[in-house]
Coordinates of C-alpha atoms in Angstrom, one line a residue:
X576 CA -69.9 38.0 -61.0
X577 CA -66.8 37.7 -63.4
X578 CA -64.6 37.4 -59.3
X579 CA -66.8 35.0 -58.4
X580 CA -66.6 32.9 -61.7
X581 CA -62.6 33.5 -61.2
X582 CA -62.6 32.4 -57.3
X583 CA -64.9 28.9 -58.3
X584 CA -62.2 28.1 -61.4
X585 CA -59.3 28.5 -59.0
X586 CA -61.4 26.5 -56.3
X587 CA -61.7 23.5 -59.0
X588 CA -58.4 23.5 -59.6
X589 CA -57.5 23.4 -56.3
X590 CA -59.7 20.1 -55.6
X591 CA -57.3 17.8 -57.1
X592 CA -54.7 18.2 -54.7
X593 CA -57.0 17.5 -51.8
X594 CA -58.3 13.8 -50.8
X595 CA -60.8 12.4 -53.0
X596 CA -63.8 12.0 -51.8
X597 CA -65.7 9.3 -53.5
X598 CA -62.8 7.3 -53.7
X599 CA -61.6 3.9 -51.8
X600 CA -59.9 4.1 -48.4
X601 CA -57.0 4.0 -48.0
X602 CA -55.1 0.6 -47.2
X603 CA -54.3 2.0 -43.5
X604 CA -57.4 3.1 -42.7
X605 CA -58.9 -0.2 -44.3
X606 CA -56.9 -1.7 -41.2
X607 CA -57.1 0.4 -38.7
X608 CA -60.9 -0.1 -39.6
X609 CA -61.1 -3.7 -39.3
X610 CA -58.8 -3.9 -36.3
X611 CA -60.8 -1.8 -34.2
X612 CA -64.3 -3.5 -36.1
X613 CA -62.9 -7.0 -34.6
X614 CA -61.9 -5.8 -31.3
X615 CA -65.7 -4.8 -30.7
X616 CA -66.9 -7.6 -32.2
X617 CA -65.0 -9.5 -29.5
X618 CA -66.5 -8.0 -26.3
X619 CA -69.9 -8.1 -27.4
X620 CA -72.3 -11.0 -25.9
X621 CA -73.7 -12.1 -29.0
X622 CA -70.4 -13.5 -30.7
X623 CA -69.6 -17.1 -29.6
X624 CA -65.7 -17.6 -28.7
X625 CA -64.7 -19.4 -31.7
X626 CA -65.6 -16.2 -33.6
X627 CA -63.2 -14.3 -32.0
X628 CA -60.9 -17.5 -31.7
X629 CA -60.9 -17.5 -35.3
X630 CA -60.7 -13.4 -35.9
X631 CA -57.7 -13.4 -34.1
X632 CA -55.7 -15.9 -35.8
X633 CA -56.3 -14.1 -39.0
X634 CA -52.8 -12.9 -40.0
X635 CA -51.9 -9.2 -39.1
X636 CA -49.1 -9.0 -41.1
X637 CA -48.5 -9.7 -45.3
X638 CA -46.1 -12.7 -45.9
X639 CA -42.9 -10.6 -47.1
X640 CA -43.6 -7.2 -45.7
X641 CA -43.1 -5.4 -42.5
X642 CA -46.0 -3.6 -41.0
X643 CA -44.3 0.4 -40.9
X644 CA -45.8 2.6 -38.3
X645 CA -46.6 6.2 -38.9
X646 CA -43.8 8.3 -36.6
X647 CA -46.1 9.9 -34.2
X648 CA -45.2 14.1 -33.8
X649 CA -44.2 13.7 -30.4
X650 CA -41.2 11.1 -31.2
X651 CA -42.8 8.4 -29.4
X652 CA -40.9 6.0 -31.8
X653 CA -37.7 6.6 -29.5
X654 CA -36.3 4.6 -27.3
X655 CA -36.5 7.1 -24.1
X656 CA -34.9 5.3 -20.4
X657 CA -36.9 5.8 -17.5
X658 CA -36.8 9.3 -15.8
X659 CA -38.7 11.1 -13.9
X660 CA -41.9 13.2 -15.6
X661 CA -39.8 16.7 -15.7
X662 CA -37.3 15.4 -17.9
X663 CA -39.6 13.6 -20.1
X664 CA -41.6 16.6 -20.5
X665 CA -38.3 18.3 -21.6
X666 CA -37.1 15.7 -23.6
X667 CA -40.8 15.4 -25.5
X668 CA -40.3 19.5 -26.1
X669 CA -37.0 19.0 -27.6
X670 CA -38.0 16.3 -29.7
X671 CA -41.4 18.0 -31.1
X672 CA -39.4 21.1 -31.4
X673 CA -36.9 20.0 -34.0
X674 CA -40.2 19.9 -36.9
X675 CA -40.7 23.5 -36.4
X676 CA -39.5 26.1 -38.5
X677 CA -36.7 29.1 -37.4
X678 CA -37.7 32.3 -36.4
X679 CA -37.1 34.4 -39.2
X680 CA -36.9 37.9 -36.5
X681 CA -34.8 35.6 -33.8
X682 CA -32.6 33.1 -36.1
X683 CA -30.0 33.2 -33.3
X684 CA -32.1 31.3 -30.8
X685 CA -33.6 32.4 -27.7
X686 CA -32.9 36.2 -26.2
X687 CA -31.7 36.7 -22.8
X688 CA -35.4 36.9 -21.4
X689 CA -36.1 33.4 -22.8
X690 CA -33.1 32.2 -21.1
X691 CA -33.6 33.9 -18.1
X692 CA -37.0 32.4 -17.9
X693 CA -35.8 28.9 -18.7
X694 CA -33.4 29.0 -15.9
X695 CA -35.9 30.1 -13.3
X696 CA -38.6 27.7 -14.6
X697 CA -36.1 24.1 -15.0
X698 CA -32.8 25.4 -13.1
X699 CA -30.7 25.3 -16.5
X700 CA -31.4 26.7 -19.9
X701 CA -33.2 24.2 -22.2
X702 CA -31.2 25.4 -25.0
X703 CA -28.2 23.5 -23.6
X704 CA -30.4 20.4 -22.0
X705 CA -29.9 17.1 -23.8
X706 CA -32.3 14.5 -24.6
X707 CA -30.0 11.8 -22.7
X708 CA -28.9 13.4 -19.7
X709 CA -25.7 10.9 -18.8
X710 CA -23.9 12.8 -16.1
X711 CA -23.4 16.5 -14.6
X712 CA -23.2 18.2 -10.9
X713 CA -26.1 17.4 -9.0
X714 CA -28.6 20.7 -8.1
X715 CA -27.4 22.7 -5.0
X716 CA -30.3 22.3 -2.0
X717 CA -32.5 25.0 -1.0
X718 CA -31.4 27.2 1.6
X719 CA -31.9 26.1 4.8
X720 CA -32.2 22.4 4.0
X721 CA -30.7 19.7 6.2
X722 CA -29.9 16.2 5.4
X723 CA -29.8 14.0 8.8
X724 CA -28.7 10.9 6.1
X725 CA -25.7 9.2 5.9
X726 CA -24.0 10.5 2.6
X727 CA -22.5 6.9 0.8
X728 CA -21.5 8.6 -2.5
X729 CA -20.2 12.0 -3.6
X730 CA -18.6 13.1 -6.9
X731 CA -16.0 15.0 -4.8
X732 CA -12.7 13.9 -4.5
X733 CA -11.8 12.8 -1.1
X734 CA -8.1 13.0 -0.5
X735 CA -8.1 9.2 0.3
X736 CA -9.1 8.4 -3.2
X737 CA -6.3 10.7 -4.3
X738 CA -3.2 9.1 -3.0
X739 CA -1.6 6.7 -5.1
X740 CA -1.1 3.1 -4.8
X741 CA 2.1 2.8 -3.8
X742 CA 4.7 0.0 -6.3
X743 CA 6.4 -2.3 -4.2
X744 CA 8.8 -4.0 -7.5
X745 CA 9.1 -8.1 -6.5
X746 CA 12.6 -8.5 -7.7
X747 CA 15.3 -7.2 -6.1
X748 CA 17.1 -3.9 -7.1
X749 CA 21.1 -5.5 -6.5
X750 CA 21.9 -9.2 -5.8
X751 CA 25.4 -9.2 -4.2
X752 CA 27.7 -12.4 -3.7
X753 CA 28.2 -13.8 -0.5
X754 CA 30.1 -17.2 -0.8
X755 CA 31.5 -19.2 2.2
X756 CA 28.6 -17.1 4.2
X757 CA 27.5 -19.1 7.9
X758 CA 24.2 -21.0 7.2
X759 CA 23.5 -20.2 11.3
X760 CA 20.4 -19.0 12.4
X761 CA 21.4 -18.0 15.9
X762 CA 24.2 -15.4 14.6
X763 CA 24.1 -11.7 13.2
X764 CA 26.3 -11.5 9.8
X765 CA 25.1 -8.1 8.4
X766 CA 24.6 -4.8 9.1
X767 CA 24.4 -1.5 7.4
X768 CA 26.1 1.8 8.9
X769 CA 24.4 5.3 8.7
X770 CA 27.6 6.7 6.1
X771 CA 26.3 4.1 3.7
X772 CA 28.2 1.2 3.8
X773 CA 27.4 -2.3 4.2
X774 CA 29.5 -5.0 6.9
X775 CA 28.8 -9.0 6.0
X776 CA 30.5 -11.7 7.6
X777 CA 32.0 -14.0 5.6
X778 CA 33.4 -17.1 7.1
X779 CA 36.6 -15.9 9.2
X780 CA 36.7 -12.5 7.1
X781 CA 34.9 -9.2 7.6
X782 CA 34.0 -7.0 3.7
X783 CA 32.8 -3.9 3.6
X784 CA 30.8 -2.8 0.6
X785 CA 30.3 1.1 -0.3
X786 CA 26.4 1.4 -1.4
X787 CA 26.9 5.3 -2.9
X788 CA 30.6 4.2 -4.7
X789 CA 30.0 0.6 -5.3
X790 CA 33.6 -0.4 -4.2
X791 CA 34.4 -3.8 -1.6
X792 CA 37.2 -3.7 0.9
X793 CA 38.4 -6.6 3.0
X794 CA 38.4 -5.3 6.6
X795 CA 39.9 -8.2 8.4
X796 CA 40.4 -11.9 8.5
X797 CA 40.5 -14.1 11.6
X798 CA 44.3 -15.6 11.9
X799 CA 43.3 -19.1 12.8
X800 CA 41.2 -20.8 10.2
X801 CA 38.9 -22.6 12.7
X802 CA 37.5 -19.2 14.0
X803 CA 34.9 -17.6 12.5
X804 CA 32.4 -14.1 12.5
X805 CA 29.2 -14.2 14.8
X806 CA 28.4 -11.1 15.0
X807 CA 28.4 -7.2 13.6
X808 CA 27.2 -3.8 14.7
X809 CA 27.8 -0.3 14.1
X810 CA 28.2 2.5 15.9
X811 CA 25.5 5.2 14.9
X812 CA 27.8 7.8 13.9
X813 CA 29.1 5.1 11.2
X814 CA 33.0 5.5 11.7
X815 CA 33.4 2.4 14.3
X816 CA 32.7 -1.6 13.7
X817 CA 32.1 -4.1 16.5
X818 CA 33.0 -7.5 15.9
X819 CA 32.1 -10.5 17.6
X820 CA 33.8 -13.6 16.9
X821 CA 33.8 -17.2 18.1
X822 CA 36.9 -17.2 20.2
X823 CA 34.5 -15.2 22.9
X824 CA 36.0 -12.4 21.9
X825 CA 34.7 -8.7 20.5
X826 CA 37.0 -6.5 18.3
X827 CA 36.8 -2.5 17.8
X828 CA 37.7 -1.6 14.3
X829 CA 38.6 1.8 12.9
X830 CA 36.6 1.5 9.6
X831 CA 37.9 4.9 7.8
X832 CA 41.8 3.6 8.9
X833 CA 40.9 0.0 8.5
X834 CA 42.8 -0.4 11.8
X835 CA 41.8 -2.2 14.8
X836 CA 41.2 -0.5 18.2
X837 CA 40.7 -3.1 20.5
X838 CA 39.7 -6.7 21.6
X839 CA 38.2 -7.1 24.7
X840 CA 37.6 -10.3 26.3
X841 CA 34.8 -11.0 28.6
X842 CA 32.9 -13.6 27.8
X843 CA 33.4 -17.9 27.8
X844 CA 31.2 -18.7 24.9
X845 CA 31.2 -17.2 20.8
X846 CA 29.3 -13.3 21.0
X847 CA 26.4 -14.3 18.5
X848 CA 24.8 -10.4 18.7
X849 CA 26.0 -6.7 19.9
X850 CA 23.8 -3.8 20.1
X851 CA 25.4 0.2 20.9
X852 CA 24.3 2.6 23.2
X853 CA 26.2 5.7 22.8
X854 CA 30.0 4.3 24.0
X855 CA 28.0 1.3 25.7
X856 CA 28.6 -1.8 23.5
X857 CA 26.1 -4.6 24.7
X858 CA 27.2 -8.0 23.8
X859 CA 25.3 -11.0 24.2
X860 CA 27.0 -14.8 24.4
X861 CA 26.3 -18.7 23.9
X862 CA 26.6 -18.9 27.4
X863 CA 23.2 -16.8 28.1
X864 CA 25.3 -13.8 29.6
X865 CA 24.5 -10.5 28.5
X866 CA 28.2 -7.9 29.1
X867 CA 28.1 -3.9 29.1
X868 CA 31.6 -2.7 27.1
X869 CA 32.3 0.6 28.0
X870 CA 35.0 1.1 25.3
X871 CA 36.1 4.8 26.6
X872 CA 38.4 3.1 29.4
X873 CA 40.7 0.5 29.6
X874 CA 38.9 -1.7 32.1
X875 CA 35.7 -2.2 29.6
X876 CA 33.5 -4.8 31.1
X877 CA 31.5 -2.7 33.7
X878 CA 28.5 -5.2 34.2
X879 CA 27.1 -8.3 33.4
X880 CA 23.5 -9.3 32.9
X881 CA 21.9 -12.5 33.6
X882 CA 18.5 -13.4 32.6
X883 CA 19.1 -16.4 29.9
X884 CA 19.6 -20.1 30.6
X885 CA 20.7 -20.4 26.7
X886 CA 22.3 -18.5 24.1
X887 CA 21.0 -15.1 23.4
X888 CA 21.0 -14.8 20.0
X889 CA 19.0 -11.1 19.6
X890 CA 20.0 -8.0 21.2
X891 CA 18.9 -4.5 20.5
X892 CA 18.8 -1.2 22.8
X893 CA 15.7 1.1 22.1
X894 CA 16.3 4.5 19.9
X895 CA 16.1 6.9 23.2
X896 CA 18.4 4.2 25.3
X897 CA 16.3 3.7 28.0
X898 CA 16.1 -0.1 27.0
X899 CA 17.4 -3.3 26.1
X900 CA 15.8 -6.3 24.7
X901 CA 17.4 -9.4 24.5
X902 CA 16.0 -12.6 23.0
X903 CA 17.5 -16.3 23.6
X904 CA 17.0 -20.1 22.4
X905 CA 15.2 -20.2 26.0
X906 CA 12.2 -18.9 24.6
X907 CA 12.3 -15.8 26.4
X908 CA 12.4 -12.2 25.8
X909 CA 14.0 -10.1 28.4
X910 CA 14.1 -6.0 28.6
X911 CA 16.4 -4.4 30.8
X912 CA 16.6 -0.9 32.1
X913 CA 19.9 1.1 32.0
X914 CA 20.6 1.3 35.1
X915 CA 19.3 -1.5 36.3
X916 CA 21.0 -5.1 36.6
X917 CA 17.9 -7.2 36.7
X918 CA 15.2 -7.3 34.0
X919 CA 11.8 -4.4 34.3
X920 CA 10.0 -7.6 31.7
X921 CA 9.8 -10.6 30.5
X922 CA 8.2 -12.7 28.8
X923 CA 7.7 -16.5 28.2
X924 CA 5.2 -16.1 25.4
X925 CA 7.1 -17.4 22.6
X926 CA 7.8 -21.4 21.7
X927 CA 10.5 -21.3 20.2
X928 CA 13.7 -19.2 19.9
X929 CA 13.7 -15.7 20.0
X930 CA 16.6 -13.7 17.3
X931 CA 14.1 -11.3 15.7
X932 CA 14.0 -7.8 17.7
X933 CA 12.7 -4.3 16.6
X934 CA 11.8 -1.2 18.3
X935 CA 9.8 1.4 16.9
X936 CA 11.5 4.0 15.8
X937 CA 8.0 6.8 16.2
X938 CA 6.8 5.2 19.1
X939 CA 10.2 3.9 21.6
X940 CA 8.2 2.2 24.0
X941 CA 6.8 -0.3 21.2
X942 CA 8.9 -3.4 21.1
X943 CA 8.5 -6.5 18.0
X944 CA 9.3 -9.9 18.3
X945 CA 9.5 -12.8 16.5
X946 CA 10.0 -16.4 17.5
X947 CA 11.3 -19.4 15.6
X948 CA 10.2 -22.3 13.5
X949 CA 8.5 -23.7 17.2
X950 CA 6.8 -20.5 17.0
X951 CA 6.5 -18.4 13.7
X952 CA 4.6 -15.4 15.7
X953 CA 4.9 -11.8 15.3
X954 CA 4.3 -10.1 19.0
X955 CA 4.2 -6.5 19.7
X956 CA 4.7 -5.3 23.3
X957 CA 4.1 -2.0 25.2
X958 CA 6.9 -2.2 27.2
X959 CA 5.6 0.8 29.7
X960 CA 2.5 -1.7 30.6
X961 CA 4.0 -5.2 29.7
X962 CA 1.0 -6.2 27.8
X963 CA 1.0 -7.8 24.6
X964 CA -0.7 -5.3 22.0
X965 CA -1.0 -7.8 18.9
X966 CA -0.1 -11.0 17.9
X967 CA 0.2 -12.8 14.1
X968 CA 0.8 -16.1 13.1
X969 CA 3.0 -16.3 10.2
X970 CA 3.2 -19.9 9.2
X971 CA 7.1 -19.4 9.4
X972 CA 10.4 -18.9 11.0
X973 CA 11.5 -15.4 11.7
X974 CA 14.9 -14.3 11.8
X975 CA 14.8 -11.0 11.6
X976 CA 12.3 -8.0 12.5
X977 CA 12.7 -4.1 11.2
X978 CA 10.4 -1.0 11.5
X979 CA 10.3 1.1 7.8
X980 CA 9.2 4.7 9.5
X981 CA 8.8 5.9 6.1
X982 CA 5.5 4.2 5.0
X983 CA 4.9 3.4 9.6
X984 CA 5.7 -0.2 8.4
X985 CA 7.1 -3.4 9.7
X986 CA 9.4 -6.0 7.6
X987 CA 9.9 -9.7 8.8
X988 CA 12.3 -11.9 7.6
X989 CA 11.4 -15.7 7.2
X990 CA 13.2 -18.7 7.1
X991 CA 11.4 -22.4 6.9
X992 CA 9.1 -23.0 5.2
X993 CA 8.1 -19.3 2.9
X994 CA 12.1 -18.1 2.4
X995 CA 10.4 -14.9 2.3
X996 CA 10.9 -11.3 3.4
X997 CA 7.1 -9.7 3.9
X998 CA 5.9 -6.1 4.4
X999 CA 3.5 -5.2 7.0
X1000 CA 1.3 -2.6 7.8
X1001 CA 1.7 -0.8 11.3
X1002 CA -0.3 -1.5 13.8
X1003 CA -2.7 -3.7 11.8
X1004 CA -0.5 -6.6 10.6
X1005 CA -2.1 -6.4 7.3
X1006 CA 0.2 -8.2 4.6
X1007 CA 1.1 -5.2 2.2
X1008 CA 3.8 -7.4 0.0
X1009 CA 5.8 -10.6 -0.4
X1010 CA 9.0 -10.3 -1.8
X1011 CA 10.0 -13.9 -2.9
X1012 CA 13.6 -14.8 -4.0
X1013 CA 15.9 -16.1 -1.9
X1014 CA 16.3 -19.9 -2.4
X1015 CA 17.2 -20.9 1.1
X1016 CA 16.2 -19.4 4.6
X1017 CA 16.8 -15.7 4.8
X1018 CA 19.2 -15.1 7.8
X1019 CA 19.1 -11.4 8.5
X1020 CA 17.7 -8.2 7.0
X1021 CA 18.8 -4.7 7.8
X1022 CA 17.5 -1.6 6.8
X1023 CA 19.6 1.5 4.8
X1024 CA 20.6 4.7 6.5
X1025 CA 17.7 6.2 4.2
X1026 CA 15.1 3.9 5.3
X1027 CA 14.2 3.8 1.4
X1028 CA 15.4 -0.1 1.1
X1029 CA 16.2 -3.1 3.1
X1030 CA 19.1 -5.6 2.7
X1031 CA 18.3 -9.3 3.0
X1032 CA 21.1 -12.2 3.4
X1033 CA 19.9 -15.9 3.4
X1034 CA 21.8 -19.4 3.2
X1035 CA 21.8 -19.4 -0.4
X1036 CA 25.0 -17.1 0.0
X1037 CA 23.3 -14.0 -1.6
X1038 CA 22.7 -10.3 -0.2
X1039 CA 19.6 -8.9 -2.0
X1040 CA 18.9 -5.1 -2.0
X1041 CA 14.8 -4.1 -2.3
X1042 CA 13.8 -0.5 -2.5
X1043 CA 10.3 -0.9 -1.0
X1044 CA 10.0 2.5 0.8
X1045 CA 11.2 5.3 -1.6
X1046 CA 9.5 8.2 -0.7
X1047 CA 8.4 11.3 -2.9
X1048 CA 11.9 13.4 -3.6
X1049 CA 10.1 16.6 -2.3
X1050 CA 9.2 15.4 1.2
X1051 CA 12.6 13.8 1.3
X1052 CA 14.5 17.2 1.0
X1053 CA 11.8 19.2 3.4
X1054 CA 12.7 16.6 5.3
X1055 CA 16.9 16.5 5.0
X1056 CA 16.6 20.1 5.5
X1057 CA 15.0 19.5 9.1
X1058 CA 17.3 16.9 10.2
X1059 CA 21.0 18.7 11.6
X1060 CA 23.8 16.6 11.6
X1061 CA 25.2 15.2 14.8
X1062 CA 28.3 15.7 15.9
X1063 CA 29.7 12.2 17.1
X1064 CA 29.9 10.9 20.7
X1065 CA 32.9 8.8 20.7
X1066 CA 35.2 11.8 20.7
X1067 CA 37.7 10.4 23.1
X1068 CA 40.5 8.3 22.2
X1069 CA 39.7 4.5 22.8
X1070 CA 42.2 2.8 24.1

């Protein structure tokens, strides 16, 4: 009796840490109470709607104090974003599972069984799952699963993303000097040599500037003050210049002895452009007359080509030689065949003068045009099928065309009304840059041995250098180490 006297004492005892019983509710329960009393007074048929009208404007909430909700043991207090019912399950387990207390015979977490479990059950083991799952590789498909949908988005990297925008800088990289320079659209002043060194026509005089030393040299000067350069071309080994002048004459210089060769004397009119082919030196003339120059043998002029009514002002031969284009103030541009007198095409497309010529240097049967101020269109020919690939109107006057094979680019040179040189993209004619500078119309633009930068002149009596197609240094020496170097053709002694 005296355990069961014990056992009631320690019950008594005990009673005053539980609720009492005969005392008021609680203030919660009071409202919880009343709340749900109201709400059934509401939706029974014997309480008019001015009862309830009136029940439910009685302030909820004590002036001064904010109502504090009881955190439910699930964490439904949490702001959760919408997910699918597996990871709200997981989520809800996390959450509920923070309140319990640590194994005291597996404090370290989960055994290999548990985790081997989780992974088969949910693909991942919970113990590393997050509440917010923000990111992570999406789950591999069963085996055997095909998708016939168009995949739009992928977390690997395609190797278009991975190439690098490419900087084209909008200010030039050298501005040379170029007073007393010819303001002439219709002639060819400049032109850069495959050893690096840069020819521009100055007035009556001929300099030569050394791109790798930085050093100028006077070549020449015309003896009668009245005369002046029209025209300059290189050879393609570099060592030999062709000049044309306004006298109707073209000179052969000797750069590396700074010693003239020859003159030879063809035409009637100034030589405004000159393209070589091997020892072939094509010169074109005011009077519309196109002359071959063999300058191996004394008698040079071994044909004549007539296909202009007006000054041809553009001449270039193709990179294999098979062709030559020729573009004049007539509006037309001509392409003759080697061994042919009379043109293979031409064409009448262009309304205004044609100066600006390019072939393609990856594809030599691709020929770019560009007409005058009449005109301002880029064309671009097939020559094997005559037909007229693409056409662009660039709201100016182009002097000058050249392919960049580096980036499969094409430059154009403008004058009225941009004064700009722009960069497009090959064969779309999408505009890639603008390079703005020059403050009158640029005349010419040539392209380094390198093909990594261009050289613009314009009437403002500058020469602006813009490296625009620098390529990375490691496929620049795979590719140095490919190319062999060429013995030159002009071997003989020209006389």
């Amino acid at each position: 009796m005296a355990q069961f006297g014990f056992e009631n004492d320690i019950h008594s005892i005990l009673k005053l840490d539980m609720p009492i019983t005969n005392a008021p509710m609680a203030r919660w329960q009071r409202k919880a109470s009343s709340s749900n009393t109201s709400a059934l007074n509401g939706l029974s048929p014997g309480k008019s709607a001015n009862s309830s009208l009136s029940s439910s404007k009685t302030p909820s909430k004590t002036p001064g104090k904010n109502k504090k909700q009881t955190p439910s043991k699930m964490g439904g207090d949490r702001f959760i974003p919408t997910r699918n019912g597996k990871q709200m399950d997981v989520a809800s387990f996390l959450l509920s599972k923070e309140n319990e207390p640590v194994d005291a015979n597996n404090p370290g977490g989960s055994s290999e069984s548990q985790k081997a479990l989780s992974m088969s059950l949910n693909g991942y083991n919970i113990e590393d799952a997050k509440i917010l799952h923000l990111g992570g590789k999406p789950l591999n498909a069963p085996e055997g699963y095909q998708n016939n949908l168009k995949v739009l988005y992928s977390q690997a990297i395609t190797p278009a993303s991975m190439k690098k925008t490419r900087y084209i800088s909008s200010t030039p990289d050298r501005i040379l000097d170029a007073p007393e320079l010819r303001n002439d659209f219709y002639l060819n002043l400049l032109d850069w040599s495959s050893r690096n060194i840069m020819a521009v026509a100055l007035h009556n005089s001929v300099y030569l500037w050394d791109a790798t030393q930085g050093d100028i040299i006077l070549l020449m000067k015309l003896e009668r003050e009245e005369d002046y350069i029209c025209s300059l071309s290189w050879t393609k080994e570099g060592s030999y210049l062709a000049i044309g002048t306004s006298d109707c004459k073209v000179q052969l210089w000797d750069v590396e002895n700074q010693k003239r060769l020859r003159s030879m004397a063809s035409h009637t009119a100034r030589v405004g452009s000159l393209s070589w082919n091997d020892h072939v030196l094509s010169s074109g003339s005011r009077s519309g007359h196109i002359h071959h120059h063999d300058v191996r043998v004394a008698e040079h002029h071994i044909s004549t080509l007539t296909g202009h009514s007006q000054e041809v002002c553009g001449l270039q031969w193709s990179p294999d030689g098979r062709y030559l284009a020729s573009g004049g103030n007539d509006n037309l541009v001509c392409v003759w065949s080697r061994a042919q007198s009379q043109p293979v095409r031409c064409w009448s497309e262009h309304q205004g003068a044609v100066k600006a010529l390019a072939w393609c240097s990856w594809q030599p049967s691709i020929l770019a045009t560009g007409g005058g101020t009449s005109d301002r269109h880029i064309r671009i020919w097939n020559v094997n099928s005559g037909s007229c690939i693409s056409s662009l109107d660039t709201q100016s006057q182009i002097s000058s065309l050249a392919f960049a094979p580096n980036y499969k680019e094409l430059v154009s040179a403008h004058g009225y009304a941009h004064n700009s040189v722009v960069i497009w993209k090959y064969p779309s004619l999408t505009k890639v840059a603008e390079l703005n500078g020059h403050e009158d119309r640029v005349l010419s633009l040539t392209m380094s041995p390198d093909c990594s930068s261009i050289a613009t002149v314009a009437g403002d009596e500058t020469i602006r250098l813009w490296k625009c197609f620098e390529v990375d240094p490691v496929k620049k020496a795979a590719k140095e180490r490919m190319v062999k170097s060429t013995s030159g053709v002009i071997h003989q002694s020209i006389r």
